[in-house]
Amino acid sequence: MGLQILVVDDEAAIADLVAVYLKNDGYTVSKCGNAMDALASIAHQPPDLAILDIMLPDMDGFSLCQKIRERYLFPIIMLTAKIEDMDKIMGLTLGADDYITKPFNPLELVARVKTQLRRYTQYNVSESVPIKTHEYDIKGLWISKTTHKCMLYQEELSLTPLEFSILWYLCEHRGSVVSSEDLFEAVWGEKYMDSNNTVMTHIARLREKMHENRRKPKFIKTVWGVGYTIE
């Protein structure tokens, strides 16, 4: 049996077309016409990669992507007729790995699937179970939720509880861009206001403690107009 691909699209003709090309390339394909069926399918057996349409009858693909990312790391490709840059940015911010617009070349989609699976399998991450970890080790940065300690190149960083929570949240969402709004609401537990500079201030202090180069930070990177990420 080949790698499992989940296709979520309420347009049966498109889902069938995608399935034919993927099966011809050796993949096992399952199809869902709405978000709730997709979530049930993933809970039963997480796929190796998911292709999500944005316009679904019960939940938009952005929300579905966000729900999947709460528990799973397998690659997600957004498939949609929307072509606006902000739609693409939103999808990538919420955890999508790639974005392809309709109409599309099925061979290009298969190539994108192969690329994402190749990148993903290099990390040897198993998706048979939800993400559960109590520490991260990223390029010399080690952080433990159990001991509430953080080490940078074997040197312990003296972080406030808020700074630790910010860094942990970014590590927990490594590879995804986290907006200031999401970061603030997750760490402070309050509603974010547009004029709130709290996140920016704390990120700046955190970078100072990590001896980050402000112009070329190695760890916490700014995606202008979107948010922050640890790659």
Short mmCIF file of C-alpha atoms in Angstrom, two decimals:
data_model
loop_
_atom_site.label_atom_id
_atom_site.label_comp_id
_atom_site.label_asym_id
_atom_site.label_seq_id
_atom_site.Cartn_x
_atom_site.Cartn_y
_atom_site.Cartn_z
CA MET A 1 0.00 0.00 0.00
CA GLY A 2 1.32 3.45 -0.96
CA LEU A 3 1.39 6.59 1.14
CA GLN A 4 -2.07 7.76 2.17
CA ILE A 5 -3.37 11.02 0.68
CA LEU A 6 -6.60 12.65 1.88
CA VAL A 7 -8.44 14.82 -0.66
CA VAL A 8 -11.11 17.13 0.79
CA ASP A 9 -13.24 18.76 -1.91
CA ASP A 10 -17.02 18.98 -2.33
CA GLU A 11 -16.65 19.00 -6.12
CA ALA A 12 -16.68 15.29 -6.89
CA ALA A 13 -15.27 15.75 -10.40
CA ILE A 14 -12.18 17.52 -9.09
CA ALA A 15 -11.68 15.08 -6.22
CA ASP A 16 -11.98 12.15 -8.65
CA LEU A 17 -9.51 13.75 -11.07
CA VAL A 18 -6.95 14.34 -8.31
CA ALA A 19 -7.45 10.79 -7.03
CA VAL A 20 -6.85 9.26 -10.46
CA TYR A 21 -3.51 11.01 -10.93
CA LEU A 22 -2.36 10.26 -7.39
CA LYS A 23 -3.34 6.59 -7.66
CA ASN A 24 -1.51 6.35 -10.98
CA ASP A 25 1.59 7.47 -9.10
CA GLY A 26 1.20 4.76 -6.48
CA TYR A 27 -0.56 6.66 -3.70
CA THR A 28 -3.55 5.41 -1.72
CA VAL A 29 -6.30 8.04 -1.81
CA SER A 30 -9.31 8.70 0.39
CA LYS A 31 -11.85 11.42 -0.39
CA CYS A 32 -14.15 13.56 1.76
CA GLY A 33 -16.72 16.09 0.60
CA ASN A 34 -16.82 18.19 3.77
CA ALA A 35 -14.72 19.21 6.76
CA MET A 36 -16.47 17.13 9.43
CA ASP A 37 -16.02 13.90 7.46
CA ALA A 38 -12.38 14.88 6.92
CA LEU A 39 -11.77 15.39 10.66
CA ALA A 40 -13.40 12.04 11.42
CA SER A 41 -11.26 10.33 8.79
CA ILE A 42 -8.08 11.91 10.17
CA ALA A 43 -8.96 10.90 13.73
CA HIS A 44 -9.47 7.32 12.56
CA GLN A 45 -6.33 7.16 10.43
CA PRO A 46 -4.10 10.23 9.92
CA PRO A 47 -2.95 10.51 6.29
CA ASP A 48 0.59 11.20 5.13
CA LEU A 49 -0.62 14.37 3.37
CA ALA A 50 -3.92 16.25 2.95
CA ILE A 51 -5.18 18.33 0.04
CA LEU A 52 -7.84 20.79 1.22
CA ASP A 53 -10.25 22.85 -0.83
CA ILE A 54 -11.01 26.22 0.78
CA MET A 55 -14.69 26.43 -0.22
CA LEU A 56 -16.35 23.60 1.71
CA PRO A 57 -20.06 23.34 2.61
CA ASP A 58 -19.72 23.12 6.40
CA MET A 59 -16.40 24.83 7.23
CA ASP A 60 -13.90 26.80 5.17
CA GLY A 61 -10.57 25.17 4.41
CA PHE A 62 -8.68 27.73 6.51
CA SER A 63 -10.57 26.71 9.65
CA LEU A 64 -10.14 23.03 8.79
CA CYS A 65 -6.40 23.53 8.34
CA GLN A 66 -6.20 25.29 11.72
CA LYS A 67 -8.05 22.45 13.46
CA ILE A 68 -5.77 19.85 11.90
CA ARG A 69 -2.69 21.76 13.01
CA GLU A 70 -3.85 21.61 16.62
CA ARG A 71 -2.84 17.94 16.66
CA TYR A 72 -1.01 16.89 13.49
CA LEU A 73 2.06 17.87 11.48
CA PHE A 74 1.52 16.04 8.17
CA PRO A 75 1.82 18.30 5.08
CA ILE A 76 -1.23 20.24 3.90
CA ILE A 77 -1.72 21.61 0.39
CA MET A 78 -4.52 24.15 -0.08
CA LEU A 79 -6.45 23.78 -3.33
CA THR A 80 -8.70 26.69 -4.24
CA ALA A 81 -10.05 29.08 -6.85
CA LYS A 82 -9.02 32.02 -4.67
CA ILE A 83 -5.92 33.76 -6.00
CA GLU A 84 -5.61 36.83 -3.75
CA ASP A 85 -2.25 37.14 -1.97
CA MET A 86 -3.94 37.56 1.41
CA ASP A 87 -5.72 34.23 0.98
CA LYS A 88 -2.39 32.57 0.31
CA ILE A 89 -0.78 34.27 3.30
CA MET A 90 -3.69 33.27 5.53
CA GLY A 91 -3.41 29.64 4.48
CA LEU A 92 0.32 29.54 5.09
CA THR A 93 -0.06 31.35 8.39
CA LEU A 94 -2.57 28.79 9.63
CA GLY A 95 -0.20 25.94 8.86
CA ALA A 96 -0.56 25.03 5.19
CA ASP A 97 2.64 23.92 3.47
CA ASP A 98 1.72 24.79 -0.10
CA TYR A 99 -1.01 26.48 -2.11
CA ILE A 100 -2.22 25.77 -5.64
CA THR A 101 -5.04 27.53 -7.49
CA LYS A 102 -7.75 26.21 -9.79
CA PRO A 103 -7.64 25.50 -12.66
CA PHE A 104 -4.48 23.47 -12.12
CA ASN A 105 -2.33 20.96 -13.93
CA PRO A 106 -2.81 17.58 -12.21
CA LEU A 107 0.79 16.66 -12.94
CA GLU A 108 1.95 19.81 -11.16
CA LEU A 109 -0.19 18.90 -8.16
CA VAL A 110 1.36 15.42 -8.03
CA ALA A 111 4.81 17.03 -8.19
CA ARG A 112 3.89 19.34 -5.29
CA VAL A 113 2.69 16.32 -3.30
CA LYS A 114 6.00 14.53 -3.88
CA THR A 115 7.98 17.62 -2.83
CA GLN A 116 6.04 18.04 0.43
CA LEU A 117 6.27 14.36 1.31
CA ARG A 118 10.00 14.35 0.62
CA ARG A 119 10.56 17.34 2.90
CA TYR A 120 8.35 15.90 5.61
CA THR A 121 9.86 12.42 5.68
CA GLN A 122 13.35 13.90 6.07
CA TYR A 123 12.36 14.75 9.65
CA ASN A 124 11.15 11.17 10.31
CA VAL A 125 8.10 12.44 12.15
CA SER A 126 5.37 9.87 12.79
CA GLU A 127 1.77 11.06 12.50
CA SER A 128 0.18 7.92 13.86
CA VAL A 129 -0.36 9.76 17.15
CA PRO A 130 -1.04 13.40 18.06
CA ILE A 131 1.86 15.69 18.84
CA LYS A 132 2.98 15.22 22.42
CA THR A 133 6.33 16.54 23.52
CA HIS A 134 7.72 18.26 26.58
CA GLU A 135 10.91 19.63 25.06
CA TYR A 136 12.38 20.98 21.83
CA ASP A 137 15.95 21.08 20.59
CA ILE A 138 16.34 23.46 17.64
CA LYS A 139 19.77 24.36 16.30
CA GLY A 140 21.32 24.68 19.76
CA LEU A 141 18.22 26.06 21.45
CA TRP A 142 16.81 23.63 24.02
CA ILE A 143 13.62 24.30 25.93
CA SER A 144 11.80 22.02 28.39
CA LYS A 145 8.25 22.49 29.59
CA THR A 146 8.80 19.91 32.34
CA THR A 147 11.72 21.70 34.01
CA HIS A 148 10.74 25.15 32.70
CA LYS A 149 14.33 25.69 31.61
CA CYS A 150 15.80 27.03 28.41
CA MET A 151 19.39 26.53 27.23
CA LEU A 152 21.11 28.26 24.33
CA TYR A 153 24.36 26.57 23.32
CA GLN A 154 24.57 24.92 26.75
CA GLU A 155 24.07 28.25 28.55
CA GLU A 156 20.87 28.67 30.57
CA LEU A 157 18.73 31.66 29.68
CA SER A 158 17.06 33.59 32.47
CA LEU A 159 13.54 34.01 31.10
CA THR A 160 10.44 35.43 32.72
CA PRO A 161 7.35 33.18 32.68
CA LEU A 162 5.90 35.24 29.83
CA GLU A 163 9.10 35.07 27.79
CA PHE A 164 9.28 31.32 28.33
CA SER A 165 5.65 30.93 27.24
CA ILE A 166 6.26 32.98 24.09
CA LEU A 167 9.31 30.96 23.12
CA TRP A 168 7.57 27.66 23.90
CA TYR A 169 4.55 28.61 21.78
CA LEU A 170 6.79 29.53 18.83
CA CYS A 171 8.73 26.26 19.17
CA GLU A 172 5.46 24.36 19.43
CA HIS A 173 4.42 25.90 16.11
CA ARG A 174 7.84 25.59 14.49
CA GLY A 175 7.69 26.01 10.72
CA SER A 176 4.44 27.98 10.85
CA VAL A 177 4.04 31.74 11.05
CA VAL A 178 2.31 32.79 14.28
CA SER A 179 0.45 36.10 14.19
CA SER A 180 0.82 38.64 16.99
CA GLU A 181 -2.88 38.18 17.70
CA ASP A 182 -2.63 34.40 18.11
CA LEU A 183 0.53 34.71 20.19
CA PHE A 184 -0.98 37.31 22.52
CA GLU A 185 -4.25 35.45 23.02
CA ALA A 186 -2.44 32.13 23.61
CA VAL A 187 0.10 33.51 26.11
CA TRP A 188 -1.82 36.31 27.83
CA GLY A 189 -5.27 34.75 27.50
CA GLU A 190 -6.84 38.08 26.60
CA LYS A 191 -8.39 39.60 23.50
CA TYR A 192 -5.80 41.21 21.22
CA MET A 193 -6.15 44.87 20.27
CA ASP A 194 -4.67 46.23 17.03
CA SER A 195 -2.76 48.96 18.87
CA ASN A 196 -1.20 46.47 21.30
CA ASN A 197 2.62 46.50 21.11
CA THR A 198 3.07 44.06 23.99
CA VAL A 199 4.08 41.13 21.79
CA MET A 200 6.61 43.20 19.85
CA THR A 201 8.16 44.46 23.09
CA HIS A 202 8.48 41.00 24.61
CA ILE A 203 9.90 39.55 21.39
CA ALA A 204 12.53 42.29 21.40
CA ARG A 205 13.51 41.49 25.01
CA LEU A 206 13.59 37.79 24.26
CA ARG A 207 15.87 38.35 21.29
CA GLU A 208 18.22 40.42 23.47
CA LYS A 209 18.52 37.60 26.00
CA MET A 210 19.20 35.19 23.14
CA HIS A 211 21.88 37.55 21.74
CA GLU A 212 20.04 37.67 18.45
CA ASN A 213 21.21 39.87 15.59
CA ARG A 214 18.30 42.29 15.13
CA ARG A 215 18.76 42.46 11.36
CA LYS A 216 19.43 38.76 10.82
CA PRO A 217 18.00 36.76 13.73
CA LYS A 218 18.84 33.07 13.71
CA PHE A 219 15.92 31.85 15.76
CA ILE A 220 12.90 34.15 16.05
CA LYS A 221 12.26 35.58 12.60
CA THR A 222 9.77 38.27 11.64
CA VAL A 223 7.49 37.74 8.64
CA TRP A 224 6.52 41.32 8.01
CA GLY A 225 2.81 41.96 8.06
CA VAL A 226 2.10 38.40 9.21
CA GLY A 227 3.85 37.49 12.46
CA TYR A 228 6.78 35.48 13.86
CA THR A 229 8.26 32.08 13.18
CA ILE A 230 10.99 29.69 14.28
CA GLU A 231 12.12 27.63 11.30
#
